[in-house]
Amino acid sequence: MSLTGLTYLVVGATFALYVGIAFWSKARDTGDFYVAGKHVHPVANGMATAADWMSAASFISMAGLIAYLGYGASVYLMGWTGGYVLLALLIAPYLRRFGKFTVPEFIGERYYSQTARVVAVICLIIISFTYVAGQMRGVGIVFSRFLGVDVSTGLFVGMGVVFFYAVLGGMKGITYTQVAQYCVLIFAYTVPAVFISLQVTGIPIPQIAFGSDIAGEDVPLLVKLDQIVTDLGFAAYTSGAKGHMDMFFITLALMLGTAGLPHVVVRFFTVPKVRDARISAGYALLFIAILYTTAPAVGALARWNLTTTIQAGPVGEADANLAYEERPEWFRTWEETGLLTYTDLNGDGRIQYYNDANPEFAERAQEYGWQGNELTVDRDIIVLANPEIAGLPDWVVALVAAGGIAAALSTAAGLLLVISAAVSHDLLKGVVMPRISERQELMAGRLSAAAAVMVAGYLGFDPPGFVAEVVALAFGIAASSLFPVILLGIFSVRINREGAIVGMLSGLLFTVGYIVYFKGYMGPLGGNVAENWLFGISPEGIGVLGALLNMAVAIGVSAATPGPPESVRELVERIRRPA
Amino acid sequence: MKRTYWQENLRLVAICLGVWFVVSFGFGLLLVDVLNEVTFGGFRLGFWFAQQGSIYVFVPLIFFYAWRVTRLDRKYGVGETDEPDASRDD
């Protein structure tokens, strides 16, 4: 069977599975629709959370990012895992104890204010839509590369599947599909990683191969890698190019953002008990860690494979560079997609891959007769091309395609659900029409989920310029708007309505303003370079300052205005105890 | 009684967050250059903490917290019963 046929088969089989689950787990009431009836086992919720959390970015882009940045990419590894410690210790058990349906609902009740609830809904919608647009785009790209259809067709098929199980099953349908999607994606991620580890080091476990000697030699992979990349003018793989202070802020912003992302927080509303919420966060991180500790190994191995394929012999010797005519099969395949390109600048018919932006290396490059870097590789292809580079059988390639789609769909569905719950439960039932019946609310939930799928599809089809900056924006907003008021709402009795509203708005406006100023989609207003940044903090890390500002304002304003009513003090006392 | 449960919980949270901070921000970022002088298997130690070790600590840290706080729940009699929806409406 051809690769395309096989890919259709594998992807089609996973889709049939997801749709089957949707039929089996149809939502009967709003409890099912918003929080899966609170019957989800903590281990199942851990898997669902892991799939919910790991998006197209984690699956497709992260290992490539690590391969290029080396140590500098540690911010993503620590930031996107360390946030779960904050979630488990500071947020999840208390919100589960609160025992309602949504994050804005908690903010509305804790701060006894519809305005606070509406502000929280606005933050949630901005965060979730920016995030979901990128996912739909990811689905489209995987489809077009592996199934040979164009990006928009891929997008429609993806929308159709999500539509089916999100609208029909709500949170209940999404939860059990996510469990299946986690299994698909983790299998698809680890199988190629094991084979590549074996090929390079002879050791099958990627986390150990990462620190092992190159097969047949006495030198560790990372030492050899550091050597060859510095010989080519790049920064050493295992030490950083970025300033440590900026890395500190980016890591913290990603952690705070993780703990404040509504689609992640709400997953912990679905388990039966407070105790389950705590333990479930541990399982979620365990399942996430399987991918997150494999990714840096894949990154280093892929960088090694790519570099030594091109630079086959000692740097500087004329015949040490790969001749273009002798390029391997995967090289040709990816050239066709335009994601890998070669231009023979010095006309020697060989490929030179080095850092031509490094002024200290320029002199040596000239000695070698090199006239510029001749190879560009889109970092997103690292994971997708891995099975081909390693020469693995076609079914592995098909599996990777299904895994990429599973990662994108599971995250998209989780995001769409929190959007629809915010509209039907917080805005409609909570503010606009409090007297609608349970059945009408469920219908409104399904309708808003359907509408959200459409908007997400549109955004994925025609992404606004800022979607590329989705990470900075979504995490920055979550860190600076929702996280501080949830945290203060649990750990301080004194913060009142006025403090929370003004705090959320100042954190939100400051962070969005800063990001738009440097990365705005009409072109940055200010040069996005370290000299211009406030305290040397890049837009990716600014959420930390936004969060501090939010807290300072909330505490200051609360001190100057009357404290919350007795009922709120009782609410805080209640959520602090499991029973 | 209630306050003491809460204070003990806060102390436990503070200890766990201390560990969380030290392995990631401490070993992985602030002290990375010092730790990189040490090699560990084929890794430089600071680099290993930043890309592997911190995550290996985070996972058991959450389970440790969950275990200890459940013990606290029992000690102060605020733990949940095994009735599934005990915490749903009260």
XYZ file of C-alpha atoms in Angstrom:
669
model
C 0.000 0.000 0.000
C 1.258 3.494 -0.782
C 2.227 5.892 1.986
C -0.724 8.171 1.246
C -3.148 5.237 1.290
C -1.728 4.011 4.562
C -1.949 7.490 6.075
C -5.603 7.759 5.037
C -6.219 4.426 6.688
C -4.535 5.299 9.999
C -5.974 8.818 10.226
C -9.400 7.529 9.154
C -9.308 4.809 11.824
C -8.497 7.346 14.563
C -11.334 9.604 13.360
C -13.770 6.699 13.460
C -12.638 6.032 17.017
C -13.235 9.651 18.079
C -16.698 9.720 16.509
C -17.563 6.384 18.110
C -16.593 7.737 21.513
C -18.767 10.800 20.893
C -21.849 8.608 20.364
C -21.085 6.569 23.449
C -20.608 9.603 25.683
C -23.409 11.939 24.639
C -24.076 14.712 27.172
C -27.497 14.453 28.855
C -27.479 17.599 30.999
C -25.453 20.755 31.602
C -23.372 18.953 34.243
C -22.273 16.464 31.579
C -21.785 19.196 29.033
C -19.636 21.512 31.186
C -17.782 19.161 33.558
C -18.472 15.588 32.360
C -20.802 15.042 35.328
C -17.750 15.130 37.653
C -17.337 11.406 37.180
C -13.933 11.318 35.497
C -11.353 9.034 37.100
C -8.201 10.969 38.130
C -5.943 8.882 35.835
C -8.304 9.353 32.868
C -8.449 13.058 33.668
C -4.644 13.110 33.762
C -4.510 11.696 30.224
C -7.247 14.009 29.006
C -5.441 16.995 30.553
C -2.183 15.956 28.892
C -3.865 15.790 25.462
C -5.796 18.989 26.172
C -2.536 20.691 27.072
C -0.158 19.328 24.439
C -1.054 21.127 21.269
C 0.179 21.116 17.708
C 2.968 23.352 19.035
C 4.163 20.750 21.560
C 3.883 17.862 19.145
C 5.129 19.395 15.913
C 7.164 22.483 16.768
C 8.830 21.983 20.131
C 11.542 19.449 19.305
C 12.491 21.527 16.262
C 12.688 24.631 18.423
C 14.948 22.792 20.860
C 17.134 21.496 18.014
C 17.739 25.083 16.920
C 17.998 26.833 20.266
C 19.659 24.105 22.365
C 19.900 25.223 25.979
C 17.913 28.400 25.201
C 14.798 26.267 24.613
C 14.867 25.096 28.233
C 12.427 27.911 29.004
C 9.686 25.972 27.202
C 10.540 22.656 28.829
C 10.577 24.029 32.375
C 7.841 26.612 31.806
C 5.291 24.254 30.311
C 5.806 21.574 32.968
C 6.529 23.652 36.097
C 3.158 25.365 35.716
C 1.496 22.110 36.798
C 3.196 22.346 40.192
C 1.527 25.736 40.678
C -1.753 24.345 39.407
C -1.684 21.381 41.813
C -0.548 23.330 44.871
C -2.311 26.649 44.452
C -5.304 26.426 42.124
C -6.857 23.083 41.096
C -8.005 21.601 44.455
C -9.595 24.863 45.611
C -11.504 25.473 42.418
C -12.691 21.845 42.460
C -13.900 22.413 46.019
C -15.771 25.512 44.822
C -17.641 22.915 42.781
C -19.279 24.889 39.999
C -18.754 24.849 36.233
C -16.440 27.604 34.965
C -13.513 29.845 35.886
C -15.421 33.118 35.340
C -18.143 31.717 37.604
C -15.594 31.408 40.428
C -14.325 34.930 39.828
C -17.898 36.268 39.719
C -18.889 34.637 43.027
C -15.656 35.220 44.898
C -15.719 38.905 43.937
C -19.552 39.127 44.238
C -19.726 40.972 40.957
C -21.199 40.369 37.502
C -18.706 42.899 36.156
C -15.782 40.812 37.419
C -17.356 37.758 35.795
C -17.755 39.542 32.463
C -14.159 40.829 32.565
C -13.010 37.245 33.214
C -15.104 36.031 30.249
C -13.454 38.635 28.018
C -9.961 37.500 29.108
C -10.952 33.856 28.588
C -12.287 34.468 25.095
C -9.204 36.415 23.978
C -6.887 33.712 25.341
C -8.827 30.794 23.900
C -9.450 32.147 20.415
C -5.831 33.195 19.870
C -4.796 29.728 20.965
C -7.362 27.809 18.925
C -6.595 29.547 15.633
C -3.094 28.088 15.715
C -4.461 24.592 16.336
C -6.806 24.648 13.368
C -3.945 25.853 11.210
C -1.863 22.907 12.470
C -4.593 20.437 11.469
C -4.697 21.953 7.988
C -0.909 21.730 7.565
C -0.661 18.088 8.648
C -3.478 17.178 6.282
C -1.924 18.929 3.332
C 1.515 17.399 3.879
C 0.457 13.815 4.522
C -2.818 13.381 2.722
C -2.081 15.511 -0.289
C -5.141 17.718 0.073
C -4.989 21.495 0.326
C -4.871 23.280 3.665
C -8.500 24.457 3.560
C -9.897 20.986 2.827
C -7.884 19.653 5.759
C -9.292 22.422 7.887
C -12.892 21.549 6.951
C -12.438 17.874 7.769
C -10.843 18.774 11.123
C -13.667 21.200 11.916
C -16.219 18.551 11.028
C -14.781 16.011 13.451
C -14.393 18.482 16.324
C -17.877 19.816 15.639
C -19.309 16.362 15.971
C -17.888 15.344 19.312
C -17.701 18.769 20.984
C -21.275 19.752 20.136
C -22.772 16.339 20.841
C -20.732 15.208 23.803
C -19.636 18.475 25.413
C -17.039 17.992 28.117
C -17.994 14.349 28.502
C -17.364 13.587 24.839
C -14.206 15.672 24.800
C -12.765 13.992 27.892
C -12.947 10.457 26.574
C -11.836 11.446 23.076
C -8.856 13.193 24.658
C -7.926 10.004 26.494
C -7.852 8.200 23.112
C -5.999 11.111 21.516
C -3.362 11.038 24.239
C -2.683 7.362 23.528
C -2.385 8.032 19.786
C -0.123 11.025 20.154
C 2.256 9.625 22.761
C 2.702 6.405 20.787
C 3.298 8.402 17.606
C 5.861 10.564 19.376
C 7.873 7.939 21.182
C 8.161 5.246 18.487
C 10.317 7.310 16.073
C 12.255 8.716 19.044
C 13.208 5.204 20.175
C 14.398 4.221 16.694
C 16.466 7.368 16.252
C 18.047 6.905 19.687
C 18.975 3.361 18.702
C 20.502 4.436 15.426
C 22.678 7.187 16.843
C 23.688 5.769 20.227
C 22.598 2.130 20.289
C 20.429 2.817 23.335
C 16.642 2.609 22.931
C 15.513 4.992 25.688
C 15.664 8.583 24.373
C 16.159 10.156 27.826
C 19.275 8.005 28.353
C 20.499 8.075 24.754
C 20.482 11.887 25.103
C 23.441 11.634 27.503
C 25.170 8.628 25.941
C 28.161 8.147 23.680
C 27.749 8.132 19.924
C 27.570 4.485 18.822
C 31.072 3.104 18.300
C 32.816 6.108 19.817
C 33.992 7.110 23.262
C 32.584 10.613 23.250
C 29.129 11.677 24.508
C 26.641 12.885 21.883
C 26.306 16.304 23.507
C 30.072 16.898 23.561
C 30.354 16.006 19.873
C 27.322 18.127 19.085
C 28.736 21.156 20.924
C 31.953 20.726 19.001
C 30.523 20.448 15.517
C 28.026 23.291 15.880
C 30.653 25.673 17.275
C 33.004 24.621 14.442
C 30.279 25.834 12.089
C 29.965 29.181 13.854
C 26.766 28.433 15.811
C 26.392 28.943 19.564
C 27.268 25.864 21.652
C 24.248 23.558 21.974
C 24.388 23.098 25.740
C 24.946 26.702 26.791
C 22.743 29.659 26.265
C 22.735 32.540 23.872
C 19.869 34.362 25.592
C 20.385 36.385 28.772
C 19.657 34.401 31.938
C 17.446 37.174 33.309
C 15.169 37.137 30.287
C 15.032 33.329 30.363
C 13.988 33.594 34.007
C 11.061 35.853 33.149
C 9.941 33.823 30.134
C 9.977 30.582 32.154
C 7.971 32.156 34.961
C 5.476 33.735 32.540
C 4.859 30.337 30.899
C 4.374 28.713 34.310
C 1.940 31.356 35.580
C 0.146 31.265 32.230
C -0.205 27.477 32.374
C -1.751 27.690 35.826
C -4.197 30.355 34.599
C -5.286 28.906 31.251
C -9.044 28.314 31.542
C -9.155 25.178 29.365
C -6.556 23.537 31.604
C -7.999 24.713 34.925
C -11.488 23.532 34.013
C -10.269 19.950 33.462
C -9.866 19.690 37.241
C -13.577 20.467 37.706
C -14.394 17.090 36.166
C -13.027 14.739 38.855
C -15.220 13.470 41.700
C -13.264 14.866 44.673
C -10.812 17.522 45.856
C -8.318 14.783 46.626
C -8.686 13.554 43.025
C -7.954 17.043 41.701
C -4.595 17.080 43.479
C -3.550 13.606 42.429
C -4.897 14.107 38.917
C -2.540 17.071 38.399
C 0.294 14.679 39.222
C -0.903 12.157 36.635
C -1.371 14.926 34.073
C 2.222 16.051 34.534
C 3.480 12.462 34.462
C 1.803 11.904 31.083
C 3.065 15.254 29.819
C 6.580 14.516 31.086
C 6.808 11.430 28.888
C 6.692 13.710 25.861
C 8.529 16.640 27.433
C 11.564 14.605 28.468
C 11.645 12.855 25.075
C 11.478 16.122 23.101
C 14.934 17.458 24.123
C 16.483 14.102 23.206
C 14.742 14.202 19.820
C 15.946 17.790 19.371
C 19.590 16.955 20.029
C 19.506 13.760 17.962
C 17.820 15.521 15.056
C 20.329 18.370 15.157
C 23.136 15.823 15.145
C 21.614 13.848 12.273
C 20.983 16.924 10.169
C 24.375 18.532 10.813
C 26.419 15.405 10.196
C 24.434 14.518 7.090
C 25.342 17.857 5.531
C 28.783 18.238 7.124
C 29.914 14.663 6.620
C 33.657 15.258 7.154
C 35.958 17.725 8.938
C 34.862 21.366 8.699
C 36.782 23.247 6.018
C 37.847 20.347 3.788
C 36.454 20.792 0.316
C 34.901 17.343 -0.060
C 33.578 17.164 3.499
C 30.268 18.767 2.578
C 27.443 16.702 1.145
C 27.191 16.939 -2.635
C 23.735 18.113 -3.674
C 23.457 15.299 -6.207
C 23.928 12.750 -3.418
C 21.251 14.138 -1.132
C 19.056 11.556 0.601
C 15.451 10.785 -0.275
C 13.851 12.689 2.650
C 15.780 15.772 1.580
C 14.073 15.602 -1.828
C 10.613 15.010 -0.331
C 10.817 18.037 1.916
C 12.348 20.223 -0.791
C 9.096 19.724 -2.703
C 7.124 21.263 0.171
C 9.357 24.335 0.196
C 10.083 23.871 3.875
C 13.665 22.887 3.072
C 15.587 24.891 0.499
C 19.068 24.866 -1.007
C 20.810 27.593 -3.020
C 24.309 26.919 -4.318
C 25.868 30.293 -3.477
C 29.502 29.396 -4.229
C 28.733 27.154 -7.180
C 30.600 24.067 -5.902
C 27.619 21.729 -6.073
C 27.982 20.952 -2.363
C 25.865 22.051 0.583
C 27.316 24.432 3.160
C 25.281 24.740 6.328
C 26.768 27.198 8.822
C 26.061 30.383 10.750
C 26.775 33.202 8.308
C 25.410 35.783 10.737
C 28.356 35.269 13.097
C 30.959 38.005 12.366
C 33.712 36.079 14.177
C 33.238 33.150 11.827
C 33.169 35.196 8.603
C 36.933 35.150 8.096
C 37.183 31.374 8.389
C 34.211 30.880 6.065
C 36.021 32.969 3.476
C 39.161 30.810 3.860
C 37.035 27.734 3.188
C 35.618 29.360 0.061
C 32.080 29.520 1.519
C 29.919 32.387 0.402
C 26.977 32.152 2.763
C 24.720 29.536 4.308
C 23.111 27.499 1.551
C 20.515 25.480 3.425
C 17.394 26.657 5.220
C 15.309 24.163 7.160
C 11.912 25.084 8.588
C 12.150 23.956 12.216
C 8.590 22.569 12.137
C 9.669 19.680 9.905
C 12.056 18.172 12.481
C 9.445 15.928 14.117
C 7.502 15.265 10.923
C 10.617 14.313 8.944
C 12.197 12.292 11.753
C 10.793 8.886 10.708
C 11.924 9.468 7.133
C 15.408 10.602 8.185
C 15.696 7.489 10.319
C 14.426 5.349 7.433
C 11.481 3.962 9.396
C 8.639 2.016 7.756
C 5.657 3.834 6.254
C 3.253 2.949 9.029
C 5.372 5.027 11.434
C 5.115 8.034 9.128
C 1.329 7.538 8.965
C 1.228 7.289 12.739
C 3.079 10.589 13.140
C 0.487 12.263 10.914
C -2.337 10.844 13.062
C -0.461 11.946 16.200
C -0.057 15.514 14.975
C -3.765 15.702 14.155
C -4.693 14.186 17.540
C -2.570 16.784 19.351
C -4.156 19.671 17.473
C -7.774 18.409 17.659
C -7.672 17.567 21.358
C -6.426 21.037 22.272
C -8.864 22.736 19.900
C -11.817 20.845 21.402
C -10.833 21.781 24.964
C -10.540 25.439 24.003
C -13.850 25.445 22.125
C -15.610 23.975 25.116
C -14.446 26.675 27.551
C -15.494 29.303 25.022
C -18.961 27.822 24.670
C -19.345 27.400 28.444
C -18.319 31.022 28.969
C -20.976 32.149 26.493
C -23.881 29.900 27.491
C -23.234 29.584 31.230
C -21.492 32.836 32.222
C -22.950 35.352 29.796
C -26.364 33.929 28.927
C -27.437 32.061 32.055
C -25.333 34.161 34.432
C -25.951 37.674 33.198
C -28.342 38.126 30.281
C -31.157 35.560 30.782
C -30.822 34.031 34.273
C -34.233 32.363 34.015
C -33.648 29.992 31.089
C -34.256 26.329 31.837
C -31.658 23.582 32.081
C -32.637 22.245 28.643
C -32.479 25.656 27.024
C -29.055 26.244 28.541
C -27.809 22.908 27.205
C -29.083 23.857 23.755
C -27.398 27.260 24.058
C -24.179 25.464 25.022
C -24.350 23.289 21.910
C -25.113 26.274 19.698
C -22.258 28.337 21.067
C -19.889 25.370 20.675
C -21.002 25.142 17.042
C -20.470 28.874 16.538
C -17.052 28.693 18.201
C -15.990 25.894 15.811
C -16.954 28.105 12.867
C -15.026 31.113 14.160
C -12.003 28.920 14.947
C -12.131 27.438 11.454
C -12.281 30.899 9.949
C -9.330 32.056 12.047
C -7.347 28.981 11.015
C -8.235 29.508 7.375
C -7.299 33.164 7.363
C -5.113 33.692 10.426
C -4.580 37.295 11.464
C -0.917 38.297 11.520
C -0.552 37.955 15.243
C -1.339 34.237 15.338
C 2.365 33.512 15.008
C 2.790 35.236 18.359
C 0.019 33.157 19.917
C 2.334 31.805 22.588
C 3.411 35.173 23.905
C -0.107 36.531 23.769
C -2.175 33.668 25.207
C 0.250 32.855 28.017
C 0.972 36.498 28.790
C -2.745 37.269 29.142
C -3.480 34.176 31.217
C -0.533 34.954 33.515
C -1.371 38.622 33.957
C -5.182 38.645 34.078
C -6.732 35.403 35.371
C -3.949 33.736 37.395
C -3.434 36.593 39.936
C -7.123 37.081 40.762
C -7.746 33.340 41.123
C -4.702 33.029 43.394
C -5.602 36.078 45.515
C -9.219 34.951 45.639
C -8.150 31.732 47.374
C -5.232 32.894 49.507
C -6.507 36.294 50.618
C -9.861 37.042 52.208
C -9.368 40.774 51.997
C -9.247 41.280 48.200
C -12.562 42.770 47.142
C -14.588 43.373 44.010
C -12.996 46.725 43.180
C -9.466 45.403 43.601
C -10.062 42.356 41.422
C -11.699 44.253 38.555
C -9.134 47.044 38.412
C -6.322 44.517 38.911
C -7.454 42.247 36.053
C -7.901 45.189 33.707
C -4.503 46.707 34.496
C -2.696 43.377 34.084
C -4.531 42.706 30.817
C -4.030 46.156 29.296
C -0.386 46.406 30.338
C 0.503 42.999 28.908
C -1.468 43.268 25.685
C -0.165 46.802 25.215
C 3.435 45.715 25.670
C 3.128 42.751 23.304
C 1.313 44.748 20.638
C 3.861 47.554 20.960
C 6.740 45.221 20.140
C 5.014 42.538 18.071
C 1.802 44.175 16.860
C 0.325 42.727 13.700
C 0.491 46.041 11.881
C 4.240 45.796 12.320
C 5.900 46.569 15.621
C 5.651 50.143 16.785
C 8.956 49.869 18.625
C 12.019 47.900 17.564
C 11.752 44.485 19.228
C 15.316 44.394 20.570
C 16.691 44.024 24.074
C 17.763 47.683 24.347
C 14.155 48.849 24.017
C 12.590 46.366 26.433
C 11.422 47.357 29.885
C 14.066 46.052 32.348
C 15.375 43.884 29.490
C 12.263 41.673 29.537
C 11.106 40.390 26.146
C 7.389 40.307 25.190
C 7.381 36.534 25.919
C 8.271 37.184 29.542
C 6.270 40.344 30.190
C 3.305 38.427 31.636
C 5.279 38.212 34.890
C 5.355 41.987 35.261
C 1.689 42.122 34.229
C 0.879 39.610 36.987
C 2.833 41.616 39.586
C 1.098 44.794 38.477
C -2.289 43.061 38.696
C -1.566 41.899 42.262
C -0.146 45.236 43.413
C -3.159 47.108 42.037
C -5.636 44.576 43.473
C -4.066 44.771 46.934
C -3.769 48.579 46.841
C -7.335 49.204 45.639
C -8.777 46.634 48.076
C -7.023 48.342 50.996
C -8.613 51.661 50.060
C -12.164 50.301 49.630
C -14.539 48.362 51.944
C -13.800 44.651 52.487
C -15.902 41.859 50.982
C -19.192 40.824 52.641
C -19.422 38.051 55.249
C -20.768 35.529 52.701
C -17.541 35.820 50.691
C -15.446 35.239 53.813
C -17.454 32.074 54.372
C -16.929 31.022 50.753
C -13.149 31.410 51.106
C -13.165 29.486 54.399
C -15.162 26.727 52.734
C -12.963 26.232 49.674
C -9.850 26.077 51.854
C -11.070 22.824 53.444
C -11.794 19.716 51.362
C -14.926 18.918 53.392
C -8.612 24.254 64.568
C -9.417 25.414 61.031
C -6.690 28.013 61.066
C -4.102 25.477 62.132
C -5.034 23.178 59.238
C -4.652 26.084 56.854
C -1.333 27.172 58.340
C 0.082 23.674 58.132
C -1.092 23.457 54.536
C 0.556 26.788 53.730
C 3.796 25.562 55.262
C 3.682 22.415 53.136
C 2.958 24.463 50.005
C 5.890 26.770 50.810
C 8.299 23.839 51.204
C 7.177 22.280 47.913
C 7.422 25.603 46.091
C 10.931 25.989 47.502
C 11.928 22.701 45.865
C 10.137 23.712 42.661
C 12.077 26.972 42.538
C 15.480 25.508 43.351
C 15.471 22.724 40.721
C 14.192 24.903 37.866
C 15.096 28.550 38.382
C 18.016 27.709 40.677
C 19.786 24.763 39.072
C 18.469 25.204 35.541
C 18.944 28.962 35.145
C 20.671 30.994 37.852
C 23.363 28.460 38.802
C 23.612 26.807 35.404
C 27.149 27.988 34.648
C 28.470 26.688 37.957
C 26.719 23.331 37.627
C 27.843 22.958 34.028
C 31.400 22.547 35.380
C 30.239 19.190 36.682
C 29.533 16.413 34.209
C 27.019 13.707 34.925
C 26.886 10.780 32.524
C 27.291 12.515 29.204
C 25.516 15.665 30.422
C 26.695 18.942 31.825
C 24.749 19.052 35.073
C 23.159 22.519 34.694
C 21.970 21.690 31.189
C 20.573 18.380 32.432
C 18.554 20.104 35.160
C 17.169 22.597 32.651
C 16.073 19.983 30.097
C 15.448 16.827 32.143
C 16.107 16.965 35.880
C 13.664 19.735 36.804
C 10.817 17.776 35.166
C 11.863 14.572 36.960
C 11.499 16.476 40.245
C 8.203 18.223 39.401
C 6.259 14.979 38.896
C 7.000 13.296 42.266
C 6.734 16.704 43.953
C 3.030 16.930 43.080
C 2.413 13.354 44.280
C 4.334 14.153 47.483
C 2.170 17.205 48.130
C -1.016 15.250 47.404
C 0.050 12.512 49.829
C 1.063 14.864 52.659
C -1.965 17.142 52.375
C -4.303 14.131 52.436
C -2.622 13.133 55.695
C -3.281 16.656 56.979
C -6.928 16.376 55.920
C -7.242 13.248 58.045
C -5.365 14.691 60.995
C -7.768 17.630 61.192
C -10.836 15.660 60.212
C -11.531 17.740 57.109
C -10.993 14.934 54.590
C -13.682 13.820 52.188
C -15.761 10.735 52.769
C -15.925 8.138 50.029
C -19.369 9.281 48.960
C -18.562 10.466 45.400
C -20.477 13.733 45.473
C -19.740 14.657 49.082
C -18.208 17.962 48.107
C -20.724 18.857 45.460
C -23.345 20.867 47.315
C -22.639 22.092 50.806
